[in-house]
Short mmCIF file of C-alpha atoms (C1' of nucleotides) in Angstrom, two decimals:
data_model
loop_
_atom_site.label_atom_id
_atom_site.label_comp_id
_atom_site.label_asym_id
_atom_site.label_seq_id
_atom_site.Cartn_x
_atom_site.Cartn_y
_atom_site.Cartn_z
CA MET A 1041 -12.66 -23.17 17.03
CA PHE A 1042 -11.75 -19.78 16.20
CA VAL A 1043 -13.28 -18.30 19.24
CA ARG A 1044 -11.94 -20.28 21.48
CA VAL A 1045 -8.50 -19.19 20.34
CA ASN A 1046 -9.08 -15.63 20.35
CA ALA A 1047 -10.95 -16.04 23.69
CA ALA A 1048 -7.25 -17.22 24.66
CA LEU A 1049 -5.45 -14.15 23.11
CA ALA A 1050 -8.28 -11.71 24.97
CA ASP A 1051 -7.06 -13.30 28.08
CA ARG A 1052 -3.67 -11.29 27.98
CA PRO A 1053 -3.51 -7.75 29.91
CA HIS A 1054 -4.54 -5.70 27.24
CA THR A 1055 -6.53 -2.73 28.04
CA LEU A 1056 -6.69 0.78 26.97
CA GLY A 1057 -4.11 1.27 29.63
CA ASP A 1058 -2.01 0.29 26.30
CA LEU A 1059 -2.61 4.40 26.03
CA GLY A 1060 -1.13 5.30 29.17
CA LEU A 1061 -4.77 6.05 30.54
CA PRO A 1062 -4.65 4.98 34.59
CA SER A 1063 -6.67 1.91 34.88
CA GLU A 1064 -9.73 -0.05 33.81
CA SER A 1065 -12.29 2.01 35.87
CA ASN A 1066 -11.50 5.23 35.04
CA PRO A 1067 -13.51 8.00 35.84
CA ILE A 1068 -12.73 10.65 33.34
CA VAL A 1069 -12.89 8.33 30.14
CA SER A 1070 -15.58 6.36 29.81
CA LEU A 1071 -15.29 2.35 29.05
CA ASN A 1072 -18.08 0.83 27.50
CA GLU A 1073 -18.00 -2.15 25.55
CA PHE A 1074 -20.74 -3.04 22.04
CA THR A 1075 -20.83 -6.47 19.76
CA TYR A 1076 -20.97 -6.34 15.95
CA ARG A 1077 -22.07 -9.23 14.70
CA LYS A 1078 -20.38 -10.56 11.46
CA GLY A 1079 -20.71 -8.26 8.28
CA THR A 1080 -21.67 -5.02 9.92
CA GLU A 1081 -20.37 -1.63 9.51
CA ILE A 1082 -18.56 -0.27 13.16
CA TYR A 1083 -18.11 3.61 10.96
CA GLY A 1084 -18.13 4.48 7.57
CA GLU A 1085 -15.16 6.06 5.70
CA LYS A 1086 -15.89 10.15 5.99
CA GLU A 1087 -17.79 9.74 9.10
CA PRO A 1088 -16.67 12.06 12.14
CA ALA A 1089 -14.52 10.20 14.57
CA GLU A 1090 -16.75 10.06 17.23
CA TYR A 1091 -14.96 7.36 19.07
CA VAL A 1092 -11.70 5.27 19.43
CA TYR A 1093 -11.76 1.67 19.43
CA GLN A 1094 -10.19 -1.94 20.82
CA VAL A 1095 -10.86 -5.08 19.87
CA LYS A 1096 -11.83 -7.00 22.96
CA VAL A 1097 -12.79 -10.49 20.81
CA GLY A 1098 -13.05 -11.55 17.15
CA ALA A 1099 -11.78 -9.24 14.19
CA VAL A 1100 -12.28 -5.93 11.98
CA ARG A 1101 -11.39 -5.12 8.70
CA SER A 1102 -10.76 -1.24 7.86
CA TYR A 1103 -10.79 -0.88 4.04
CA LYS A 1104 -11.44 2.13 1.73
CA LEU A 1105 -13.60 1.69 -1.72
CA LEU A 1106 -12.92 3.24 -5.14
CA SER A 1107 -16.77 4.44 -6.87
CA ASP A 1108 -17.05 0.82 -8.99
CA GLY A 1109 -16.55 -1.62 -5.82
CA ARG A 1110 -13.01 -2.55 -5.86
CA ARG A 1111 -11.71 -2.54 -2.34
CA GLN A 1112 -8.34 -2.60 -0.07
CA ILE A 1113 -8.11 -3.27 3.56
CA GLY A 1114 -5.82 -2.00 4.89
CA ALA A 1115 -5.11 -3.23 8.04
CA PHE A 1116 -7.09 -6.04 10.14
CA HIS A 1117 -7.26 -5.69 13.87
CA LEU A 1118 -6.90 -8.61 16.35
CA ALA A 1119 -7.89 -8.98 20.19
CA GLY A 1120 -6.07 -6.20 21.47
CA ASP A 1121 -5.71 -4.00 18.36
CA ILE A 1122 -6.58 -1.09 18.85
CA PHE A 1123 -8.24 1.48 15.42
CA GLY A 1124 -10.32 4.38 14.44
CA LEU A 1125 -7.24 6.33 15.93
CA GLU A 1126 -7.98 9.32 13.21
CA ASN A 1127 -6.54 11.99 14.67
CA GLY A 1128 -8.38 14.18 11.98
CA ASN A 1129 -12.31 14.90 12.70
CA THR A 1130 -12.98 11.93 10.30
CA HIS A 1131 -12.59 8.14 9.64
CA ARG A 1132 -9.85 7.65 6.61
CA PHE A 1133 -11.11 3.94 6.47
CA THR A 1134 -14.71 1.99 6.91
CA ALA A 1135 -14.55 -1.05 9.50
CA GLU A 1136 -16.68 -3.91 9.69
CA ALA A 1137 -16.71 -6.87 11.33
CA VAL A 1138 -15.41 -9.76 10.49
CA VAL A 1139 -16.79 -12.03 12.98
CA ASP A 1140 -19.11 -11.82 16.17
CA THR A 1141 -16.89 -8.83 17.42
CA THR A 1142 -16.81 -7.42 21.48
CA VAL A 1143 -15.20 -3.86 21.45
CA ARG A 1144 -14.11 -1.69 24.16
CA LEU A 1145 -15.14 1.73 22.89
CA ILE A 1146 -13.57 5.46 24.67
CA ARG A 1147 -14.36 8.76 23.79
CA ARG A 1148 -11.97 10.59 20.79
CA GLN A 1149 -13.01 14.28 22.72
CA SER A 1150 -12.35 12.53 26.26
CA LEU A 1151 -8.95 11.20 24.97
CA GLU A 1152 -7.73 14.11 23.55
CA THR A 1153 -8.66 16.18 27.02
CA VAL A 1154 -6.26 13.67 28.41
CA ALA A 1155 -3.50 13.80 25.96
CA GLU A 1156 -3.28 17.65 26.07
CA SER A 1157 -2.19 17.40 30.11
CA ASP A 1158 -1.22 14.10 30.05
CA ALA A 1159 2.14 13.91 28.10
CA MET A 1160 2.74 10.15 28.41
CA VAL A 1161 -0.68 9.48 27.03
CA ALA A 1162 0.17 11.93 24.07
CA ARG A 1163 3.52 10.06 23.95
CA ASN A 1164 1.60 6.75 23.58
CA LEU A 1165 -0.77 8.21 20.91
CA LEU A 1166 2.42 9.21 18.82
CA ARG A 1167 3.46 6.24 19.23
CA MET A 1168 0.37 4.28 17.77
CA THR A 1169 0.43 6.80 14.58
CA THR A 1170 3.51 5.27 14.46
CA LYS A 1171 3.13 2.15 14.90
CA ASN A 1172 0.60 1.97 11.61
CA LEU A 1173 2.49 4.08 9.60
CA GLN A 1174 4.71 1.50 9.91
CA HIS A 1175 2.93 -1.08 8.59
CA ALA A 1176 1.40 0.91 6.22
CA GLU A 1177 5.08 1.32 4.61
CA ASP A 1178 5.83 -1.84 4.62
CA HIS A 1179 2.86 -2.83 3.10
CA MET A 1180 3.48 -0.52 0.17
CA LEU A 1181 6.51 -2.49 -0.18
CA LEU A 1182 4.34 -5.87 -0.53
CA LEU A 1183 1.31 -3.95 -2.80
CA GLY A 1184 4.06 -2.56 -5.03
CA ARG A 1185 6.27 -5.26 -5.64
CA LYS A 1186 5.86 -8.60 -4.09
CA THR A 1187 4.46 -11.26 -6.18
CA SER A 1188 1.35 -13.32 -5.05
CA LEU A 1189 3.38 -16.08 -3.58
CA GLU A 1190 5.30 -13.56 -1.40
CA ARG A 1191 2.30 -11.36 -0.30
CA VAL A 1192 0.10 -14.92 0.63
CA ALA A 1193 3.77 -15.80 2.54
CA ALA A 1194 3.94 -12.80 3.98
CA PHE A 1195 0.28 -12.29 5.22
CA LEU A 1196 0.80 -16.18 6.74
CA LEU A 1197 3.64 -14.47 8.84
CA GLU A 1198 1.97 -11.23 9.84
CA MET A 1199 -0.51 -13.36 10.73
CA ASP A 1200 1.26 -16.01 12.75
CA LYS A 1201 3.47 -13.67 14.38
CA ARG A 1202 -0.07 -11.43 15.42
CA MET A 1203 -2.14 -14.22 17.10
CA ARG A 1204 0.64 -16.37 18.39
CA ALA A 1205 -2.08 -19.09 18.71
CA THR A 1206 0.27 -22.06 19.40
CA GLU A 1207 0.14 -25.06 16.85
CA VAL A 1208 -2.85 -23.74 14.53
CA MET A 1209 -3.38 -20.36 13.09
CA ALA A 1210 -7.63 -20.12 12.84
CA LEU A 1211 -8.20 -17.06 10.51
CA PRO A 1212 -11.22 -15.36 10.76
CA MET A 1213 -11.42 -14.07 7.34
CA SER A 1214 -12.21 -15.03 3.80
CA ARG A 1215 -10.10 -15.45 0.73
CA ARG A 1216 -11.71 -12.65 -0.40
CA ASP A 1217 -10.54 -10.59 2.61
CA ILE A 1218 -7.41 -11.80 2.64
CA ALA A 1219 -7.01 -11.04 -1.76
CA ASP A 1220 -8.26 -7.43 -1.11
CA TYR A 1221 -5.16 -7.03 1.84
CA LEU A 1222 -2.69 -8.15 -0.41
CA GLY A 1223 -3.65 -6.65 -4.14
CA LEU A 1224 -4.90 -9.75 -5.70
CA THR A 1225 -8.10 -11.75 -6.03
CA LEU A 1226 -9.35 -14.41 -3.91
CA GLU A 1227 -8.84 -17.14 -6.53
CA THR A 1228 -4.77 -16.11 -6.65
CA VAL A 1229 -4.77 -16.53 -3.32
CA SER A 1230 -6.78 -20.01 -2.93
CA ARG A 1231 -3.92 -21.22 -6.19
CA ALA A 1232 -1.09 -20.24 -3.83
CA LEU A 1233 -1.93 -21.30 -0.64
CA SER A 1234 -2.48 -24.19 -2.23
CA ARG A 1235 0.68 -24.21 -3.91
CA LEU A 1236 2.20 -23.79 -0.09
CA HIS A 1237 -0.17 -26.67 0.73
CA GLU A 1238 1.97 -29.06 -1.83
CA LEU A 1239 4.79 -27.79 -1.45
CA GLY A 1240 3.96 -28.95 2.54
CA ILE A 1241 5.02 -25.51 3.81
CA ILE A 1242 1.68 -25.60 5.28
CA GLY A 1243 -1.04 -27.91 6.70
CA PHE A 1244 -4.60 -27.03 6.50
CA LEU A 1245 -6.78 -28.79 9.97
CA GLY A 1246 -10.63 -29.70 9.83
CA ASN A 1247 -12.94 -29.41 7.11
CA THR A 1248 -13.14 -25.62 7.28
CA GLN A 1249 -10.36 -24.15 5.17
CA ARG A 1250 -9.90 -21.05 7.70
CA GLN A 1251 -7.19 -23.49 9.86
CA ILE A 1252 -3.75 -23.58 8.74
CA VAL A 1253 -0.33 -25.07 10.72
CA LEU A 1254 3.27 -23.86 9.57
CA LEU A 1255 4.95 -26.77 8.98
CA ASP A 1256 8.24 -25.08 7.21
CA ARG A 1257 8.42 -21.46 8.98
CA PRO A 1258 12.00 -21.47 7.59
CA GLN A 1259 10.61 -22.07 3.99
CA LEU A 1260 7.68 -19.37 4.43
CA THR A 1261 10.08 -17.06 5.88
CA SER A 1262 12.56 -17.98 2.74
CA LEU A 1263 9.19 -16.56 0.33
CA ASP A 1264 8.42 -13.61 1.94
CA LEU A 1265 11.74 -11.49 0.93
CA GLN A 1266 12.43 -8.73 3.45
CA GLY A 1267 14.98 -5.50 3.19
CA MET B 1259 14.16 25.11 -15.42
CA PHE B 1260 13.35 22.81 -12.56
CA VAL B 1261 15.57 24.88 -10.23
CA ARG B 1262 13.53 27.79 -10.51
CA VAL B 1263 10.07 26.50 -10.47
CA ASN B 1264 11.70 25.18 -6.91
CA ALA B 1265 12.90 28.14 -6.04
CA ALA B 1266 9.65 29.73 -5.80
CA LEU B 1267 7.76 27.36 -3.76
CA ALA B 1268 10.89 27.67 -1.43
CA ASP B 1269 10.14 31.26 -0.77
CA ARG B 1270 6.73 29.91 1.28
CA PRO B 1271 7.19 30.87 4.48
CA HIS B 1272 7.91 27.04 5.33
CA THR B 1273 10.51 26.60 8.20
CA LEU B 1274 11.13 24.31 10.41
CA GLY B 1275 7.84 26.41 12.37
CA ASP B 1276 5.95 23.67 11.45
CA LEU B 1277 7.15 21.75 13.96
CA GLY B 1278 6.09 24.62 16.24
CA LEU B 1279 9.72 25.67 17.21
CA PRO B 1280 10.03 29.37 18.17
CA SER B 1281 12.13 30.04 15.04
CA GLU B 1282 14.61 29.69 12.65
CA SER B 1283 17.26 31.33 15.06
CA ASN B 1284 16.23 28.61 18.02
CA PRO B 1285 19.46 28.71 20.37
CA ILE B 1286 18.26 24.91 21.76
CA VAL B 1287 17.99 23.77 18.28
CA SER B 1288 20.46 24.02 16.28
CA LEU B 1289 20.34 24.63 12.20
CA ASN B 1290 21.76 23.36 10.10
CA GLU B 1291 21.64 23.08 5.98
CA PHE B 1292 23.47 20.83 4.03
CA THR B 1293 23.75 20.31 0.47
CA TYR B 1294 23.77 17.01 -1.07
CA ARG B 1295 24.30 16.66 -4.72
CA LYS B 1296 21.86 14.43 -7.25
CA GLY B 1297 21.65 10.74 -6.49
CA THR B 1298 23.51 10.69 -3.54
CA GLU B 1299 21.87 8.75 0.01
CA ILE B 1300 20.80 11.08 2.42
CA TYR B 1301 20.33 8.25 5.13
CA GLY B 1302 20.39 4.68 4.51
CA GLU B 1303 17.06 2.56 5.92
CA LYS B 1304 18.05 0.51 9.53
CA GLU B 1305 20.77 3.39 10.28
CA PRO B 1306 20.17 5.36 13.30
CA ALA B 1307 18.25 8.51 13.23
CA GLU B 1308 19.82 10.67 14.09
CA TYR B 1309 18.49 14.04 12.12
CA VAL B 1310 15.13 15.31 10.79
CA TYR B 1311 15.54 16.99 7.69
CA GLN B 1312 13.31 19.55 5.80
CA VAL B 1313 13.73 20.63 2.26
CA LYS B 1314 14.88 23.75 1.41
CA VAL B 1315 15.46 23.37 -2.04
CA GLY B 1316 15.28 19.63 -3.98
CA ALA B 1317 13.58 17.11 -4.23
CA VAL B 1318 14.15 13.28 -2.53
CA ARG B 1319 13.04 10.54 -2.66
CA SER B 1320 12.48 7.79 0.25
CA TYR B 1321 12.51 3.95 -0.16
CA LYS B 1322 12.58 0.17 0.61
CA LEU B 1323 14.35 -2.42 -1.04
CA LEU B 1324 14.30 -5.79 -1.37
CA SER B 1325 17.21 -7.95 -1.65
CA ASP B 1326 16.73 -8.76 -5.25
CA GLY B 1327 16.86 -4.86 -5.65
CA ARG B 1328 12.90 -4.32 -6.68
CA ARG B 1329 12.26 -1.29 -4.92
CA GLN B 1330 9.59 0.78 -3.80
CA ILE B 1331 10.01 4.47 -3.64
CA GLY B 1332 7.01 5.55 -0.41
CA ALA B 1333 7.37 9.35 -1.12
CA PHE B 1334 8.73 12.52 -2.37
CA HIS B 1335 9.77 15.03 -0.30
CA LEU B 1336 9.43 18.21 -2.17
CA ALA B 1337 10.44 22.10 -1.27
CA GLY B 1338 9.19 22.74 2.18
CA ASP B 1339 7.91 18.41 3.20
CA ILE B 1340 9.80 17.40 6.72
CA PHE B 1341 11.11 14.12 6.38
CA GLY B 1342 13.05 11.73 8.37
CA LEU B 1343 11.06 11.95 11.01
CA GLU B 1344 11.04 8.54 12.12
CA ASN B 1345 9.90 8.10 16.32
CA GLY B 1346 11.84 5.02 16.56
CA ASN B 1347 15.60 5.39 16.35
CA THR B 1348 16.60 3.75 12.86
CA HIS B 1349 15.71 5.40 9.74
CA ARG B 1350 12.72 2.87 7.85
CA PHE B 1351 13.52 4.12 4.36
CA THR B 1352 16.64 5.30 2.34
CA ALA B 1353 16.65 8.88 1.25
CA GLU B 1354 18.33 9.60 -1.21
CA ALA B 1355 18.80 13.52 -2.69
CA VAL B 1356 16.58 12.91 -6.60
CA VAL B 1357 18.50 16.42 -7.98
CA ASP B 1358 20.68 18.81 -6.11
CA THR B 1359 19.40 19.37 -2.72
CA THR B 1360 19.19 21.55 -0.07
CA VAL B 1361 18.26 20.35 3.76
CA ARG B 1362 17.99 21.87 6.69
CA LEU B 1363 19.28 19.22 9.55
CA ILE B 1364 17.53 19.09 13.28
CA ARG B 1365 18.77 16.94 15.81
CA ARG B 1366 16.29 14.74 16.78
CA GLN B 1367 17.16 14.44 20.48
CA SER B 1368 16.86 18.00 20.72
CA LEU B 1369 13.52 17.86 19.40
CA GLU B 1370 12.14 15.43 21.11
CA THR B 1371 14.14 17.27 24.20
CA VAL B 1372 11.36 19.97 22.96
CA ALA B 1373 8.26 18.19 22.58
CA GLU B 1374 8.39 16.60 26.05
CA SER B 1375 8.21 19.97 27.55
CA ASP B 1376 6.49 21.48 24.93
CA ALA B 1377 2.70 20.22 23.98
CA MET B 1378 2.26 21.86 21.14
CA VAL B 1379 5.85 20.85 18.98
CA ALA B 1380 4.41 17.66 20.66
CA ARG B 1381 0.93 17.88 18.81
CA ASN B 1382 2.43 18.95 15.60
CA LEU B 1383 4.38 15.89 16.13
CA LEU B 1384 1.76 13.89 15.97
CA ARG B 1385 -0.33 16.17 13.19
CA MET B 1386 2.67 15.04 10.96
CA THR B 1387 3.00 11.60 11.67
CA THR B 1388 -0.75 11.55 11.22
CA LYS B 1389 -0.55 13.34 7.93
CA ASN B 1390 2.43 10.58 6.63
CA LEU B 1391 0.42 7.95 7.53
CA GLN B 1392 -3.07 9.37 5.93
CA HIS B 1393 -0.43 9.31 2.51
CA ALA B 1394 0.22 6.05 2.98
CA GLU B 1395 -3.11 4.73 3.36
CA ASP B 1396 -3.72 6.41 0.07
CA HIS B 1397 -0.70 4.95 -1.61
CA MET B 1398 -1.99 1.55 -0.32
CA LEU B 1399 -5.23 2.00 -2.11
CA LEU B 1400 -3.54 3.63 -5.45
CA LEU B 1401 -0.69 0.30 -5.16
CA GLY B 1402 -3.59 -2.80 -4.69
CA ARG B 1403 -6.40 -1.57 -6.68
CA LYS B 1404 -5.52 1.25 -9.46
CA THR B 1405 -4.82 0.28 -13.11
CA SER B 1406 -2.06 1.67 -14.62
CA LEU B 1407 -3.41 5.00 -16.02
CA GLU B 1408 -4.84 5.49 -12.79
CA ARG B 1409 -1.56 5.52 -11.14
CA VAL B 1410 -0.03 7.61 -13.39
CA ALA B 1411 -3.07 10.13 -13.42
CA ALA B 1412 -3.70 10.21 -9.61
CA PHE B 1413 0.62 11.05 -9.50
CA LEU B 1414 0.09 14.18 -12.33
CA LEU B 1415 -2.95 14.97 -9.89
CA GLU B 1416 -0.66 14.81 -6.60
CA MET B 1417 2.34 16.40 -7.93
CA ASP B 1418 0.17 19.03 -9.43
CA LYS B 1419 -1.23 19.97 -6.19
CA ARG B 1420 2.28 19.71 -4.14
CA MET B 1421 4.29 21.83 -6.31
CA ARG B 1422 1.62 24.54 -7.33
CA ALA B 1423 3.78 25.47 -9.63
CA THR B 1424 1.71 27.87 -12.34
CA GLU B 1425 0.96 26.39 -15.61
CA VAL B 1426 4.14 24.00 -16.12
CA MET B 1427 4.66 21.30 -13.99
CA ALA B 1428 8.48 20.40 -13.72
CA LEU B 1429 9.21 17.07 -12.59
CA PRO B 1430 12.15 16.48 -10.53
CA MET B 1431 12.18 12.78 -11.10
CA SER B 1432 13.06 10.04 -13.87
CA ARG B 1433 10.09 7.88 -15.07
CA ARG B 1434 11.85 5.04 -13.36
CA ASP B 1435 11.65 6.79 -9.88
CA ILE B 1436 8.02 7.33 -11.15
CA ALA B 1437 7.78 3.67 -11.50
CA ASP B 1438 8.68 3.00 -8.37
CA TYR B 1439 6.65 5.15 -6.83
CA LEU B 1440 3.86 3.76 -8.60
CA GLY B 1441 4.53 0.77 -8.54
CA LEU B 1442 5.58 -0.35 -12.82
CA THR B 1443 7.80 -0.23 -14.60
CA LEU B 1444 9.07 2.75 -16.35
CA GLU B 1445 7.77 1.25 -19.78
CA THR B 1446 4.40 1.15 -18.38
CA VAL B 1447 4.94 4.93 -16.79
CA SER B 1448 6.12 5.89 -20.04
CA ARG B 1449 3.26 4.33 -22.21
CA ALA B 1450 0.58 5.79 -20.19
CA LEU B 1451 1.90 9.32 -20.24
CA SER B 1452 2.14 8.81 -24.14
CA ARG B 1453 -1.88 7.54 -23.75
CA LEU B 1454 -2.35 10.53 -22.04
CA HIS B 1455 -1.05 12.58 -24.49
CA GLU B 1456 -2.76 11.30 -27.24
CA LEU B 1457 -5.75 12.25 -25.50
CA GLY B 1458 -5.36 15.74 -25.10
CA ILE B 1459 -5.17 15.69 -21.52
CA ILE B 1460 -1.19 16.23 -20.91
CA GLY B 1461 0.72 18.54 -23.05
CA PHE B 1462 5.05 18.34 -23.18
CA LEU B 1463 7.37 21.33 -22.85
CA GLY B 1464 10.75 22.15 -24.49
CA ASN B 1465 13.11 18.98 -25.55
CA THR B 1466 13.26 17.62 -21.83
CA GLN B 1467 10.64 15.19 -21.11
CA ARG B 1468 9.81 16.19 -17.80
CA GLN B 1469 7.84 19.46 -18.16
CA ILE B 1470 4.08 18.54 -18.48
CA VAL B 1471 1.15 20.78 -18.76
CA LEU B 1472 -1.98 20.00 -17.23
CA LEU B 1473 -4.30 20.13 -20.77
CA ASP B 1474 -7.33 19.27 -19.09
CA ARG B 1475 -7.63 18.68 -15.71
CA PRO B 1476 -11.14 17.29 -15.10
CA GLN B 1477 -10.64 14.65 -17.68
CA LEU B 1478 -7.65 13.61 -15.36
CA THR B 1479 -9.46 13.49 -12.33
CA SER B 1480 -12.26 11.54 -13.56
CA LEU B 1481 -9.04 8.87 -14.43
CA ASP B 1482 -7.86 9.07 -10.98
CA LEU B 1483 -10.89 7.27 -9.03
CA GLN B 1484 -11.00 9.02 -5.41
CA GLY B 1485 -13.15 7.09 -3.17
"C1'" DC C 1418 32.57 14.72 -31.50
"C1'" DG C 1419 31.63 9.87 -28.91
"C1'" DG C 1420 29.84 7.97 -25.50
"C1'" DG C 1421 26.41 7.51 -22.15
"C1'" DG C 1422 21.77 7.94 -20.05
"C1'" DG C 1423 17.02 8.98 -20.35
"C1'" DC C 1424 13.02 8.00 -22.59
"C1'" DT C 1425 10.25 6.16 -26.52
"C1'" DT C 1426 7.77 2.26 -28.70
"C1'" DG C 1427 7.55 -2.16 -30.43
"C1'" DA C 1428 7.31 -7.24 -30.13
"C1'" DG C 1429 6.30 -11.39 -27.89
"C1'" DG C 1430 5.51 -13.62 -23.01
"C1'" DC C 1431 3.75 -14.34 -18.58
"C1'" DC C 1432 1.60 -14.19 -14.26
"C1'" DA C 1433 -2.50 -12.61 -12.15
"C1'" DC C 1434 -7.16 -11.55 -13.75
"C1'" DT C 1435 -11.29 -13.45 -15.63
"C1'" DC C 1436 -15.02 -16.70 -15.83
"C1'" DA C 1437 -16.91 -20.87 -14.78
"C1'" DA C 1438 -18.10 -25.16 -13.14
"C1'" DC C 1439 -18.08 -28.05 -8.78
"C1'" DG C 1440 -17.93 -29.55 -3.93
"C1'" DA C 1441 -18.13 -29.08 0.74
"C1'" DT C 1442 -20.34 -26.38 4.39
"C1'" DA C 1443 -23.89 -24.94 7.47
"C1'" DG C 1444 -28.16 -22.59 7.50
"C1'" DT C 1445 -33.78 -22.87 6.43
"C1'" DG C 1446 -37.33 -24.57 6.37
"C1'" DG C 1447 -41.10 -28.13 4.38
"C1'" DC D 163 -35.11 -35.60 8.91
"C1'" DC D 164 -34.69 -34.17 4.43
"C1'" DA D 165 -34.40 -31.23 0.13
"C1'" DC D 166 -33.28 -25.63 -0.67
"C1'" DT D 167 -30.16 -22.40 -1.06
"C1'" DA D 168 -26.34 -19.51 -0.13
"C1'" DT D 169 -21.95 -19.22 1.19
"C1'" DC D 170 -17.35 -20.71 1.28
"C1'" DG D 171 -13.69 -22.41 -1.52
"C1'" DT D 172 -11.11 -25.06 -5.57
"C1'" DT D 173 -9.60 -25.75 -9.47
"C1'" DG D 174 -9.63 -25.43 -14.56
"C1'" DA D 175 -9.82 -22.64 -19.56
"C1'" DG D 176 -8.35 -19.04 -21.40
"C1'" DT D 177 -7.29 -13.52 -21.86
"C1'" DG D 178 -5.79 -9.20 -21.02
"C1'" DG D 179 -2.36 -6.05 -18.67
"C1'" DC D 180 1.48 -5.35 -17.32
"C1'" DC D 181 6.25 -6.80 -17.83
"C1'" DT D 182 10.66 -7.89 -20.29
"C1'" DC D 183 13.61 -7.23 -24.19
"C1'" DA D 184 15.44 -4.64 -27.83
"C1'" DA D 185 15.90 -1.27 -30.64
"C1'" DG D 186 16.16 3.35 -31.96
"C1'" DC D 187 16.06 8.55 -30.90
"C1'" DC D 188 17.74 12.72 -28.54
"C1'" DC D 189 19.88 15.34 -25.48
"C1'" DC D 190 23.38 16.84 -22.39
"C1'" DC D 191 28.24 16.73 -20.92
"C1'" DG D 192 33.04 15.29 -21.18
#
DNA sequence: CGGGGGCTTGAGGCCACTCAACGATAGTGG
DNA sequence: CCACTATCGTTGAGTGGCCTCAAGCCCCCG
């Protein structure tokens, strides 16, 4: 199932070396691991940001809530992704495990200490923040101006690009999660997926509805209007 | 009018010193000024990013377009704000002067050179990028989950906070700009403002409809659901 | 004074939401 | 092994909030 796919992904040489840290067993920066069960909170919005995280296996959602329960997911973090990098003292999102998820942790404090002396680490910090910013900027366009079908098409293409699972894409998240990411309801997401299925653009595999095959990528791309 | 208000704002000790540069007349970094007429483009999306800008007087909008013309404004830049800080080689937005606008410019190249050696400049670069990210994250919540009235209320509070013009708030941008910032149509924005007026929450001044008084800030705040 | 841009307001339509029913699946405990 | 339940997803019917289209006002500016 999805676990196998994600495990394959985790085999990529993705370590916190992305931050420019010398190696996996760095004496300065402690690299602990922790596993969160499906649905559990990793940290809450406005909590002090003590750690920075990297997904080893699994998936994480970062979201904000309005007081009446409306939820906006800002990003999904998949294997290899680093999250919780706030550069303020508190987290700006709540982070939860979408499925059983193993993460690596670094103390934010030690990371900042290293960044202070190491220009390359500092540069990578900026590069990653910029990447997050770019994603948020693109997502604003989606949330502000795209139709439901365009949003779902964009979502599938994004996930396909990021998971790079050959052939079958095994989504870890529910329709509700997708909806809250795209600013829609779960019914609208379901209808859009059904429509893409009818049109022969995507296919479903197995009896869980989370395994998707992109049958007609050009068609999907044309639905996702970019610039 | 708005010019007077903005001029007052520009008097604040806001210089590119915000980036940690030694002083206004820095020998390394050239600080030129330039004035753009209302409606003219400062740079285009995907153009190489040669300069970073700071608004001296006026206002700027940064936006993305879909191929069919739908527009999403990602941010307004007011007096003192720095924009065009892309940290890639190309701009990710198009920037236009909302009104006649004077900006200061620095060559991105020289800025990066300074950042390379000066840790404080590098840190400020990261801090500013993080601030932009935070704004984008909050805006995703607005675009994905808030009602039209909530969006307009949030907009007025944001502008009030940023312009800090005592008593009267003189918006430089049109209803269409506001709409494209909030992911609405100009008619919906107009109706929401009329509604806030009826409710006695805001007042209009003069015969232009861009001078607004916040009569009941608590009420407005309660309309803008936060976390 | 004529023209045009910006804003408001009304009428009607549509896309996404709400509410609801139903099937399928997985996990639980008798 | 089989109810029993909870969760997830799909689909339908109807509603509603925002969009579309249109008219009209006001002000500014040439």
